[in-house]
PDB file of C-alpha atoms in Angstrom:
ATOM      1  CA  MET A 673      69.118   3.244   9.362  1.00  0.00           C
ATOM      2  CA  THR A 674      71.622   4.455   7.564  1.00  0.00           C
ATOM      3  CA  SER A 675      74.596   2.654   5.266  1.00  0.00           C
ATOM      4  CA  ASP A 676      76.949   3.848   7.851  1.00  0.00           C
ATOM      5  CA  PHE A 677      76.420   1.350  10.253  1.00  0.00           C
ATOM      6  CA  TYR A 678      77.456  -1.341   7.996  1.00  0.00           C
ATOM      7  CA  ASP A 679      80.866   0.347   7.683  1.00  0.00           C
ATOM      8  CA  ASP A 680      81.426  -1.652  11.005  1.00  0.00           C
ATOM      9  CA  PRO A 681      80.271  -5.028  11.128  1.00  0.00           C
ATOM     10  CA  GLU A 682      79.846  -5.505  14.757  1.00  0.00           C
ATOM     11  CA  LEU A 683      77.100  -3.027  14.122  1.00  0.00           C
ATOM     12  CA  ALA A 684      75.720  -4.794  11.476  1.00  0.00           C
ATOM     13  CA  ALA A 685      75.597  -7.865  12.967  1.00  0.00           C
ATOM     14  CA  LEU A 686      73.379  -6.269  16.013  1.00  0.00           C
ATOM     15  CA  ALA A 687      71.290  -4.229  13.604  1.00  0.00           C
ATOM     16  CA  LEU A 688      69.765  -7.382  12.011  1.00  0.00           C
ATOM     17  CA  ARG A 689      69.346  -8.719  15.208  1.00  0.00           C
ATOM     18  CA  LEU A 690      67.352  -5.859  16.385  1.00  0.00           C
ATOM     19  CA  ARG A 691      64.843  -7.034  13.886  1.00  0.00           C
ATOM     20  CA  ASP A 692      64.488 -10.449  14.139  1.00  0.00           C
ATOM     21  CA  ILE A 693      61.279 -11.515  15.104  1.00  0.00           C
ATOM     22  CA  ASP A 694      61.767 -12.780  18.589  1.00  0.00           C
ATOM     23  CA  ALA A 695      61.839 -10.163  21.196  1.00  0.00           C
ATOM     24  CA  THR A 696      64.579 -12.011  23.235  1.00  0.00           C
ATOM     25  CA  VAL A 697      66.583 -11.826  20.856  1.00  0.00           C
ATOM     26  CA  ARG A 698      65.986  -8.103  19.953  1.00  0.00           C
ATOM     27  CA  ARG A 699      66.124  -7.821  24.252  1.00  0.00           C
ATOM     28  CA  ILE A 700      69.914  -8.747  23.774  1.00  0.00           C
ATOM     29  CA  ALA A 701      71.254  -7.594  20.951  1.00  0.00           C
ATOM     30  CA  LEU A 702      70.128  -4.259  23.213  1.00  0.00           C
ATOM     31  CA  LEU A 703      72.406  -5.325  26.336  1.00  0.00           C
ATOM     32  CA  ASP A 704      75.538  -6.208  23.746  1.00  0.00           C
ATOM     33  CA  LEU A 705      75.072  -2.363  22.119  1.00  0.00           C
ATOM     34  CA  ALA A 706      74.737  -0.567  24.937  1.00  0.00           C
ATOM     35  CA  ASP A 707      78.378  -2.711  25.511  1.00  0.00           C
ATOM     36  CA  LEU A 708      80.047  -0.833  22.886  1.00  0.00           C
ATOM     37  CA  ASP A 709      82.314   2.472  22.919  1.00  0.00           C
ATOM     38  CA  GLY A 710      81.249   5.053  21.422  1.00  0.00           C
ATOM     39  CA  ASP A 711      77.546   6.641  20.221  1.00  0.00           C
ATOM     40  CA  ALA A 712      77.818   5.284  17.156  1.00  0.00           C
ATOM     41  CA  HIS A 713      75.279   2.625  18.341  1.00  0.00           C
ATOM     42  CA  VAL A 714      72.986   5.825  19.538  1.00  0.00           C
ATOM     43  CA  PRO A 715      70.536   6.095  16.732  1.00  0.00           C
ATOM     44  CA  LEU A 716      69.682   2.132  16.771  1.00  0.00           C
ATOM     45  CA  LEU A 717      68.397   2.645  20.539  1.00  0.00           C
ATOM     46  CA  LEU A 718      66.606   5.112  19.780  1.00  0.00           C
ATOM     47  CA  ALA A 719      65.085   3.307  17.261  1.00  0.00           C
ATOM     48  CA  ALA A 720      64.001   0.392  20.131  1.00  0.00           C
ATOM     49  CA  LEU A 721      62.416   2.827  22.439  1.00  0.00           C
ATOM     50  CA  GLY A 722      59.518   1.980  19.171  1.00  0.00           C
ATOM     51  CA  ASP A 723      59.942  -2.076  19.887  1.00  0.00           C
ATOM     52  CA  ASP A 724      56.339  -3.416  19.658  1.00  0.00           C
ATOM     53  CA  ALA A 725      57.680  -5.615  22.590  1.00  0.00           C
ATOM     54  CA  ALA A 726      57.801  -3.785  26.299  1.00  0.00           C
ATOM     55  CA  SER A 727      60.797  -5.898  27.371  1.00  0.00           C
ATOM     56  CA  VAL A 728      62.802  -4.321  24.336  1.00  0.00           C
ATOM     57  CA  ARG A 729      61.531  -0.803  25.366  1.00  0.00           C
ATOM     58  CA  THR A 730      62.578  -1.024  28.455  1.00  0.00           C
ATOM     59  CA  GLU A 731      65.902  -2.087  27.885  1.00  0.00           C
ATOM     60  CA  ALA A 732      66.286   0.619  24.818  1.00  0.00           C
ATOM     61  CA  ALA A 733      65.208   3.161  28.149  1.00  0.00           C
ATOM     62  CA  ARG A 734      67.954   1.817  30.676  1.00  0.00           C
ATOM     63  CA  ALA A 735      70.775   1.461  28.101  1.00  0.00           C
ATOM     64  CA  LEU A 736      69.661   5.506  26.808  1.00  0.00           C
ATOM     65  CA  GLU A 737      71.009   6.730  30.303  1.00  0.00           C
ATOM     66  CA  ALA A 738      74.713   7.543  29.244  1.00  0.00           C
ATOM     67  CA  PHE A 739      73.664   9.388  26.297  1.00  0.00           C
ATOM     68  CA  GLU A 740      72.400  12.575  27.278  1.00  0.00           C
ATOM     69  CA  SER A 741      71.164  14.730  23.982  1.00  0.00           C
ATOM     70  CA  PRO A 742      67.849  16.111  22.830  1.00  0.00           C
ATOM     71  CA  ALA A 743      66.873  13.478  21.220  1.00  0.00           C
ATOM     72  CA  THR A 744      67.216  11.022  23.719  1.00  0.00           C
ATOM     73  CA  VAL A 745      65.554  13.151  26.225  1.00  0.00           C
ATOM     74  CA  ARG A 746      62.618  13.858  24.483  1.00  0.00           C
ATOM     75  CA  GLY A 747      62.375  10.107  23.085  1.00  0.00           C
ATOM     76  CA  LEU A 748      62.663   8.873  26.782  1.00  0.00           C
ATOM     77  CA  ALA A 749      60.203  11.354  27.816  1.00  0.00           C
ATOM     78  CA  ARG A 750      57.542  10.161  25.464  1.00  0.00           C
ATOM     79  CA  LEU A 751      58.121   6.360  27.330  1.00  0.00           C
ATOM     80  CA  LEU A 752      56.597   8.298  30.121  1.00  0.00           C
ATOM     81  CA  SER A 753      53.222   7.691  28.970  1.00  0.00           C
ATOM     82  CA  ASP A 754      53.880   4.241  28.147  1.00  0.00           C
ATOM     83  CA  GLU A 755      51.203   1.503  28.475  1.00  0.00           C
ATOM     84  CA  ASP A 756      53.463  -0.422  30.724  1.00  0.00           C
ATOM     85  CA  ALA A 757      54.736   0.493  34.055  1.00  0.00           C
ATOM     86  CA  GLY A 758      58.064  -1.052  33.159  1.00  0.00           C
ATOM     87  CA  VAL A 759      58.622   0.873  30.420  1.00  0.00           C
ATOM     88  CA  ARG A 760      57.892   3.959  32.549  1.00  0.00           C
ATOM     89  CA  ALA A 761      59.695   3.299  35.180  1.00  0.00           C
ATOM     90  CA  ALA A 762      63.334   2.754  33.094  1.00  0.00           C
ATOM     91  CA  ALA A 763      62.594   6.167  31.324  1.00  0.00           C
ATOM     92  CA  ALA A 764      61.666   7.790  34.652  1.00  0.00           C
ATOM     93  CA  GLN A 765      64.917   6.623  35.893  1.00  0.00           C
ATOM     94  CA  SER A 766      66.993   7.445  32.858  1.00  0.00           C
ATOM     95  CA  LEU A 767      65.697  10.769  32.857  1.00  0.00           C
ATOM     96  CA  SER A 768      66.687  11.056  36.487  1.00  0.00           C
ATOM     97  CA  GLU A 769      70.395  10.844  35.373  1.00  0.00           C
ATOM     98  CA  LEU A 770      70.434  13.981  33.630  1.00  0.00           C
ATOM     99  CA  LYS A 771      73.404  15.789  33.791  1.00  0.00           C
ATOM    100  CA  LEU A 772      73.067  18.599  31.027  1.00  0.00           C
ATOM    101  CA  PRO A 773      71.600  21.960  31.586  1.00  0.00           C
ATOM    102  CA  GLU A 774      70.087  22.305  28.370  1.00  0.00           C
ATOM    103  CA  SER A 775      68.057  19.160  28.617  1.00  0.00           C
ATOM    104  CA  ALA A 776      66.041  20.992  30.808  1.00  0.00           C
ATOM    105  CA  ARG A 777      64.573  22.677  27.706  1.00  0.00           C
ATOM    106  CA  GLU A 778      63.763  19.361  26.185  1.00  0.00           C
ATOM    107  CA  LEU A 779      61.711  18.001  29.653  1.00  0.00           C
ATOM    108  CA  LEU A 780      59.776  21.446  31.380  1.00  0.00           C
ATOM    109  CA  PRO A 781      57.065  21.149  28.888  1.00  0.00           C
ATOM    110  CA  PHE A 782      56.260  18.048  30.307  1.00  0.00           C
ATOM    111  CA  ILE A 783      55.801  19.315  33.687  1.00  0.00           C
ATOM    112  CA  ALA A 784      52.371  20.599  32.800  1.00  0.00           C
ATOM    113  CA  THR A 785      50.802  16.887  31.111  1.00  0.00           C
ATOM    114  CA  GLY A 786      47.625  15.733  32.417  1.00  0.00           C
ATOM    115  CA  ASP A 787      49.163  12.245  33.547  1.00  0.00           C
ATOM    116  CA  PRO A 788      50.662  12.971  37.515  1.00  0.00           C
ATOM    117  CA  PHE A 789      53.445  10.193  36.426  1.00  0.00           C
ATOM    118  CA  VAL A 790      54.959  12.253  33.865  1.00  0.00           C
ATOM    119  CA  ARG A 791      54.419  15.078  35.517  1.00  0.00           C
ATOM    120  CA  ALA A 792      56.225  13.605  38.642  1.00  0.00           C
ATOM    121  CA  ALA A 793      59.104  12.522  36.550  1.00  0.00           C
ATOM    122  CA  ALA A 794      59.790  15.341  34.924  1.00  0.00           C
ATOM    123  CA  LEU A 795      59.854  17.569  37.859  1.00  0.00           C
ATOM    124  CA  ARG A 796      62.392  14.635  39.062  1.00  0.00           C
ATOM    125  CA  GLY A 797      64.330  14.937  35.947  1.00  0.00           C
ATOM    126  CA  VAL A 798      65.148  18.836  36.331  1.00  0.00           C
ATOM    127  CA  ARG A 799      65.678  18.611  39.801  1.00  0.00           C
ATOM    128  CA  GLU A 800      69.481  18.203  39.820  1.00  0.00           C
ATOM    129  CA  LEU A 801      69.858  20.596  37.171  1.00  0.00           C
ATOM    130  CA  ARG A 802      69.172  23.455  38.972  1.00  0.00           C
ATOM    131  CA  VAL A 803      67.617  25.652  36.279  1.00  0.00           C
ATOM    132  CA  ALA A 804      65.992  28.678  36.425  1.00  0.00           C
ATOM    133  CA  ASP A 805      63.826  28.201  34.118  1.00  0.00           C
ATOM    134  CA  SER A 806      62.353  24.485  36.204  1.00  0.00           C
ATOM    135  CA  VAL A 807      60.806  27.168  39.110  1.00  0.00           C
ATOM    136  CA  LYS A 808      57.439  28.993  37.719  1.00  0.00           C
ATOM    137  CA  PRO A 809      56.207  25.489  36.892  1.00  0.00           C
ATOM    138  CA  ALA A 810      57.901  23.863  40.008  1.00  0.00           C
ATOM    139  CA  LEU A 811      56.115  26.817  42.290  1.00  0.00           C
ATOM    140  CA  ALA A 812      52.976  25.770  40.231  1.00  0.00           C
ATOM    141  CA  ALA A 813      53.298  22.420  41.036  1.00  0.00           C
ATOM    142  CA  LEU A 814      53.538  22.886  44.838  1.00  0.00           C
ATOM    143  CA  ASP A 815      49.625  22.888  44.021  1.00  0.00           C
ATOM    144  CA  ASP A 816      49.393  19.921  42.324  1.00  0.00           C
ATOM    145  CA  PRO A 817      46.539  17.464  43.206  1.00  0.00           C
ATOM    146  CA  ASP A 818      48.474  14.456  43.057  1.00  0.00           C
ATOM    147  CA  PRO A 819      51.475  13.904  46.194  1.00  0.00           C
ATOM    148  CA  LEU A 820      54.312  12.300  44.245  1.00  0.00           C
ATOM    149  CA  VAL A 821      53.888  15.346  41.776  1.00  0.00           C
ATOM    150  CA  ARG A 822      54.360  18.252  44.905  1.00  0.00           C
ATOM    151  CA  ARG A 823      56.892  16.074  46.701  1.00  0.00           C
ATOM    152  CA  GLU A 824      58.935  16.489  43.381  1.00  0.00           C
ATOM    153  CA  ALA A 825      58.206  20.167  43.203  1.00  0.00           C
ATOM    154  CA  VAL A 826      59.509  20.254  46.824  1.00  0.00           C
ATOM    155  CA  ALA A 827      62.528  19.093  45.745  1.00  0.00           C
ATOM    156  CA  VAL A 828      62.817  21.195  43.106  1.00  0.00           C
ATOM    157  CA  LEU A 829      62.875  24.652  44.797  1.00  0.00           C
ATOM    158  CA  GLY A 830      64.772  22.446  47.809  1.00  0.00           C
ATOM    159  CA  TYR A 831      67.726  22.006  45.314  1.00  0.00           C
ATOM    160  CA  LEU A 832      67.579  25.505  44.183  1.00  0.00           C
ATOM    161  CA  LYS A 833      67.140  27.316  47.151  1.00  0.00           C
ATOM    162  CA  ARG A 834      64.553  29.014  46.191  1.00  0.00           C
ATOM    163  CA  LEU A 835      63.692  31.864  49.278  1.00  0.00           C
ATOM    164  CA  ASP A 836      60.641  32.801  47.746  1.00  0.00           C
ATOM    165  CA  ALA A 837      59.203  29.438  48.129  1.00  0.00           C
ATOM    166  CA  VAL A 838      59.714  29.225  51.407  1.00  0.00           C
ATOM    167  CA  ASP A 839      56.018  30.468  52.642  1.00  0.00           C
ATOM    168  CA  ALA A 840      55.091  27.687  50.540  1.00  0.00           C
ATOM    169  CA  LEU A 841      57.230  25.111  51.785  1.00  0.00           C
ATOM    170  CA  THR A 842      56.569  26.251  55.428  1.00  0.00           C
ATOM    171  CA  ARG A 843      52.302  25.735  54.769  1.00  0.00           C
ATOM    172  CA  LEU A 844      53.128  22.257  53.114  1.00  0.00           C
ATOM    173  CA  THR A 845      55.235  21.078  55.728  1.00  0.00           C
ATOM    174  CA  ILE A 846      51.855  21.446  58.471  1.00  0.00           C
ATOM    175  CA  GLN A 847      49.078  21.719  55.859  1.00  0.00           C
ATOM    176  CA  ASP A 848      49.465  19.044  53.524  1.00  0.00           C
ATOM    177  CA  PRO A 849      47.341  16.401  54.384  1.00  0.00           C
ATOM    178  CA  VAL A 850      49.897  13.579  52.961  1.00  0.00           C
ATOM    179  CA  PRO A 851      53.234  12.605  55.582  1.00  0.00           C
ATOM    180  CA  GLU A 852      55.064  12.191  52.176  1.00  0.00           C
ATOM    181  CA  VAL A 853      55.070  15.730  51.118  1.00  0.00           C
ATOM    182  CA  ARG A 854      54.953  16.703  54.540  1.00  0.00           C
ATOM    183  CA  ARG A 855      58.581  15.550  54.853  1.00  0.00           C
ATOM    184  CA  ALA A 856      59.951  16.634  51.932  1.00  0.00           C
ATOM    185  CA  ALA A 857      58.749  20.589  52.931  1.00  0.00           C
ATOM    186  CA  ALA A 858      60.681  19.580  55.783  1.00  0.00           C
ATOM    187  CA  GLY A 859      63.328  19.097  54.397  1.00  0.00           C
ATOM    188  CA  ALA A 860      63.399  21.280  51.783  1.00  0.00           C
ATOM    189  CA  LEU A 861      63.395  24.218  54.715  1.00  0.00           C
ATOM    190  CA  GLY A 862      67.377  23.217  55.482  1.00  0.00           C
ATOM    191  CA  PHE A 863      67.852  26.200  52.905  1.00  0.00           C
ATOM    192  CA  ALA A 864      65.727  28.496  54.861  1.00  0.00           C
ATOM    193  CA  ASP A 865      66.635  31.765  56.750  1.00  0.00           C
ATOM    194  CA  GLU A 866      65.685  31.687  60.185  1.00  0.00           C
ATOM    195  CA  THR A 867      62.081  33.220  60.569  1.00  0.00           C
ATOM    196  CA  PRO A 868      59.876  33.002  62.862  1.00  0.00           C
ATOM    197  CA  ALA A 869      57.282  31.444  60.255  1.00  0.00           C
ATOM    198  CA  VAL A 870      59.880  28.504  59.490  1.00  0.00           C
ATOM    199  CA  LEU A 871      60.617  27.501  63.210  1.00  0.00           C
ATOM    200  CA  ALA A 872      56.613  27.585  64.147  1.00  0.00           C
ATOM    201  CA  ALA A 873      56.572  25.356  60.463  1.00  0.00           C
ATOM    202  CA  LEU A 874      59.608  23.203  61.895  1.00  0.00           C
ATOM    203  CA  LEU A 875      58.352  22.755  65.489  1.00  0.00           C
ATOM    204  CA  ALA A 876      54.699  21.891  64.658  1.00  0.00           C
ATOM    205  CA  ALA A 877      56.254  19.026  62.370  1.00  0.00           C
ATOM    206  CA  LEU A 878      58.394  17.926  65.731  1.00  0.00           C
ATOM    207  CA  LEU A 879      55.056  16.919  66.395  1.00  0.00           C
ATOM    208  CA  ASP A 880      53.548  15.793  63.790  1.00  0.00           C
ATOM    209  CA  PRO A 881      51.128  12.125  63.689  1.00  0.00           C
ATOM    210  CA  ALA A 882      53.737  10.545  61.610  1.00  0.00           C
ATOM    211  CA  TRP A 883      57.096   9.788  62.395  1.00  0.00           C
ATOM    212  CA  GLN A 884      59.495  10.353  59.482  1.00  0.00           C
ATOM    213  CA  VAL A 885      58.104  13.524  59.219  1.00  0.00           C
ATOM    214  CA  ARG A 886      59.432  14.298  63.313  1.00  0.00           C
ATOM    215  CA  GLU A 887      62.331  12.798  62.317  1.00  0.00           C
ATOM    216  CA  GLU A 888      63.027  15.273  58.919  1.00  0.00           C
ATOM    217  CA  ALA A 889      62.061  18.297  61.595  1.00  0.00           C
ATOM    218  CA  ALA A 890      64.642  17.841  63.651  1.00  0.00           C
ATOM    219  CA  THR A 891      67.023  17.437  61.017  1.00  0.00           C
ATOM    220  CA  THR A 892      66.381  20.317  59.752  1.00  0.00           C
ATOM    221  CA  LEU A 893      65.902  22.361  63.240  1.00  0.00           C
ATOM    222  CA  GLY A 894      69.807  20.981  63.443  1.00  0.00           C
ATOM    223  CA  LYS A 895      70.713  22.373  59.947  1.00  0.00           C
ATOM    224  CA  LEU A 896      69.003  25.039  60.867  1.00  0.00           C
ATOM    225  CA  ARG A 897      71.157  25.759  64.390  1.00  0.00           C
ATOM    226  CA  LEU A 898      67.771  27.154  65.788  1.00  0.00           C
ATOM    227  CA  ARG A 899      68.599  27.476  69.091  1.00  0.00           C
ATOM    228  CA  ASP A 900      65.145  28.213  70.147  1.00  0.00           C
ATOM    229  CA  ALA A 901      64.108  24.864  69.133  1.00  0.00           C
ATOM    230  CA  ALA A 902      66.806  23.321  71.629  1.00  0.00           C
ATOM    231  CA  PRO A 903      62.951  22.457  74.338  1.00  0.00           C
ATOM    232  CA  ALA A 904      61.554  20.508  72.029  1.00  0.00           C
ATOM    233  CA  LEU A 905      64.701  18.892  70.305  1.00  0.00           C
ATOM    234  CA  ILE A 906      64.668  17.942  74.694  1.00  0.00           C
ATOM    235  CA  ALA A 907      61.591  16.803  74.477  1.00  0.00           C
ATOM    236  CA  ALA A 908      61.982  14.589  71.293  1.00  0.00           C
ATOM    237  CA  LEU A 909      64.586  12.772  72.946  1.00  0.00           C
ATOM    238  CA  ASP A 910      61.913  10.407  74.301  1.00  0.00           C
ATOM    239  CA  ASP A 911      60.151  10.517  71.282  1.00  0.00           C
ATOM    240  CA  ALA A 912      58.306   6.315  70.835  1.00  0.00           C
ATOM    241  CA  TYR A 913      60.376   6.016  67.369  1.00  0.00           C
ATOM    242  CA  TRP A 914      63.904   6.316  68.193  1.00  0.00           C
ATOM    243  CA  GLN A 915      64.703   7.344  64.909  1.00  0.00           C
ATOM    244  CA  VAL A 916      63.637  10.247  65.794  1.00  0.00           C
ATOM    245  CA  ARG A 917      65.942  10.661  68.853  1.00  0.00           C
ATOM    246  CA  LEU A 918      68.965   9.879  66.491  1.00  0.00           C
ATOM    247  CA  ARG A 919      67.834  13.223  64.430  1.00  0.00           C
ATOM    248  CA  ALA A 920      67.325  14.818  67.260  1.00  0.00           C
ATOM    249  CA  ALA A 921      70.076  14.024  69.596  1.00  0.00           C
ATOM    250  CA  ARG A 922      72.682  15.174  66.622  1.00  0.00           C
ATOM    251  CA  SER A 923      70.872  18.637  66.190  1.00  0.00           C
ATOM    252  CA  LEU A 924      71.264  18.821  70.044  1.00  0.00           C
ATOM    253  CA  GLY A 925      75.111  18.470  69.409  1.00  0.00           C
ATOM    254  CA  ARG A 926      75.295  21.097  66.185  1.00  0.00           C
ATOM    255  CA  LEU A 927      73.217  23.412  69.131  1.00  0.00           C
ATOM    256  CA  ARG A 928      75.772  23.041  71.661  1.00  0.00           C
ATOM    257  CA  ASN A 929      73.038  22.654  74.757  1.00  0.00           C
ATOM    258  CA  LEU A 930      73.871  22.050  77.850  1.00  0.00           C
ATOM    259  CA  ASP A 931      70.416  21.635  78.816  1.00  0.00           C
ATOM    260  CA  ALA A 932      70.441  18.308  76.685  1.00  0.00           C
ATOM    261  CA  LEU A 933      73.247  16.856  78.936  1.00  0.00           C
ATOM    262  CA  PRO A 934      70.648  14.709  80.918  1.00  0.00           C
ATOM    263  CA  GLY A 935      68.519  13.452  78.188  1.00  0.00           C
ATOM    264  CA  LEU A 936      72.249  12.630  75.752  1.00  0.00           C
ATOM    265  CA  THR A 937      73.279  11.146  78.547  1.00  0.00           C
ATOM    266  CA  SER A 938      70.140   9.126  79.411  1.00  0.00           C
ATOM    267  CA  ALA A 939      70.539   8.067  75.582  1.00  0.00           C
ATOM    268  CA  LEU A 940      74.229   6.465  76.041  1.00  0.00           C
ATOM    269  CA  THR A 941      72.011   3.681  77.959  1.00  0.00           C
ATOM    270  CA  HIS A 942      69.741   3.089  74.761  1.00  0.00           C
ATOM    271  CA  THR A 943      69.411  -0.236  72.966  1.00  0.00           C
ATOM    272  CA  ILE A 944      70.221   0.951  69.678  1.00  0.00           C
ATOM    273  CA  GLY A 945      73.601   1.345  69.542  1.00  0.00           C
ATOM    274  CA  ASN A 946      73.042   3.958  66.532  1.00  0.00           C
ATOM    275  CA  LEU A 947      71.218   6.031  69.090  1.00  0.00           C
ATOM    276  CA  ARG A 948      73.663   5.573  71.103  1.00  0.00           C
ATOM    277  CA  LYS A 949      76.723   6.465  68.817  1.00  0.00           C
ATOM    278  CA  GLU A 950      74.988   9.972  67.912  1.00  0.00           C
ATOM    279  CA  ALA A 951      74.426  10.646  71.846  1.00  0.00           C
ATOM    280  CA  ALA A 952      78.180  10.232  72.159  1.00  0.00           C
ATOM    281  CA  LEU A 953      79.263  12.413  69.320  1.00  0.00           C
ATOM    282  CA  ALA A 954      76.726  14.901  70.614  1.00  0.00           C
ATOM    283  CA  LEU A 955      78.053  15.184  74.002  1.00  0.00           C
ATOM    284  CA  GLY A 956      81.361  15.843  72.688  1.00  0.00           C
ATOM    285  CA  GLU A 957      80.380  18.561  70.636  1.00  0.00           C
ATOM    286  CA  ILE A 958      78.486  20.347  73.237  1.00  0.00           C
ATOM    287  CA  GLY A 959      81.903  20.154  75.361  1.00  0.00           C
ATOM    288  CA  SER A 960      80.870  19.810  78.791  1.00  0.00           C
ATOM    289  CA  PRO A 961      82.981  18.151  81.394  1.00  0.00           C
ATOM    290  CA  ALA A 962      80.031  17.189  82.404  1.00  0.00           C
ATOM    291  CA  ALA A 963      79.256  13.931  80.328  1.00  0.00           C
ATOM    292  CA  LEU A 964      82.949  12.994  81.171  1.00  0.00           C
ATOM    293  CA  PRO A 965      81.257  10.107  84.304  1.00  0.00           C
ATOM    294  CA  ALA A 966      78.684   8.966  82.001  1.00  0.00           C
ATOM    295  CA  LEU A 967      80.807   8.787  78.740  1.00  0.00           C
ATOM    296  CA  ARG A 968      83.802   6.550  80.684  1.00  0.00           C
ATOM    297  CA  ALA A 969      81.029   4.299  81.589  1.00  0.00           C
ATOM    298  CA  ALA A 970      80.432   4.166  78.148  1.00  0.00           C
ATOM    299  CA  GLU A 971      83.995   2.844  76.726  1.00  0.00           C
ATOM    300  CA  ASN A 972      83.517  -0.919  77.614  1.00  0.00           C
ATOM    301  CA  ASP A 973      80.313  -0.369  74.744  1.00  0.00           C
ATOM    302  CA  LEU A 974      79.564  -3.666  73.404  1.00  0.00           C
ATOM    303  CA  ASP A 975      79.438  -2.391  69.837  1.00  0.00           C
ATOM    304  CA  PRO A 976      82.703  -0.780  68.680  1.00  0.00           C
ATOM    305  CA  GLU A 977      80.936   2.184  66.535  1.00  0.00           C
ATOM    306  CA  VAL A 978      79.503   3.673  69.468  1.00  0.00           C
ATOM    307  CA  ARG A 979      83.138   2.658  71.685  1.00  0.00           C
ATOM    308  CA  LYS A 980      85.204   4.852  68.597  1.00  0.00           C
ATOM    309  CA  SER A 981      82.486   7.353  69.519  1.00  0.00           C
ATOM    310  CA  VAL A 982      83.087   7.578  73.127  1.00  0.00           C
ATOM    311  CA  ARG A 983      86.934   8.160  72.389  1.00  0.00           C
ATOM    312  CA  LEU A 984      86.349  10.566  69.987  1.00  0.00           C
ATOM    313  CA  ALA A 985      83.862  12.530  72.661  1.00  0.00           C
ATOM    314  CA  LEU A 986      85.974  12.050  75.320  1.00  0.00           C
ATOM    315  CA  GLN A 987      89.026  13.926  73.187  1.00  0.00           C
ATOM    316  CA  GLN A 988      86.815  16.255  72.445  1.00  0.00           C
ATOM    317  CA  ILE A 989      86.488  17.175  75.498  1.00  0.00           C
ATOM    318  CA  GLY A 990      89.547  16.602  76.537  1.00  0.00           C
ATOM    319  CA  ALA A 991      90.867  19.654  74.446  1.00  0.00           C
ATOM    320  CA  ALA A 992      88.104  21.408  75.100  1.00  0.00           C
ATOM    321  CA  ALA A 993      88.916  21.687  78.898  1.00  0.00           C
TER     322      ALA A 993
END
């Protein structure tokens, strides 16, 4: 600690409290530090990362979320291997809030460490930084034995929209043994070009045993506007899970597929209001006058959001006519 801290009476008092034998006093001092303006107190926060008490280390990790620097990133990354799970989680959360691309230099080496939690947290930290240097380790991590690491690697490549990762992502969409990874891979394909391999992978995912994967596949098919997927999406309007039906309805609206009209008009009477709303919006996007009778019958729906969507759909069809 330098004498500079003692030039400010408030900082001097807080520095003294951070040396108190009571961990609760030290933790509360960190809360008070976090409320200060400027960054003169950051060295105190960094020093607290090495406190003997896990509660203090956790609070310091949380407070440093707002003060990005190479020293901060290094300190938080070291805490990813802390013996306390709460400390590790706080450090990972703060690292996920990184905004400066240059922070990736400090974090990238941790993607290759032995602990899966560290590898996954490092990938999560570099994800939104969108730096080219994260491509190679993320591609390698697609074959990581830990599913959490694979999922975070998929997210990195999805954010970067890497076409050279499409083959690996289609493989994971179909073959990965963990539903969460398959779901992430299906979602990441939303930037891909329209190819037979991508279509085949997403159509297979639309039949996945896990409904969350089917839901994501239906969403991505709509984003890519893959018209050859329309029959499978129409079939998905009868999925056992309404969440999958909802995404299928939304995607069919984007495709403006007339063959979807019977399934979408039927969905206007479903018990789930969100599904009725999406069906109405999809019918509006398709714009066919054939949907008018079903939409008019839904004008007095008990759900105000559904009524609003029905009115919008009727306006769209009227404008199209």
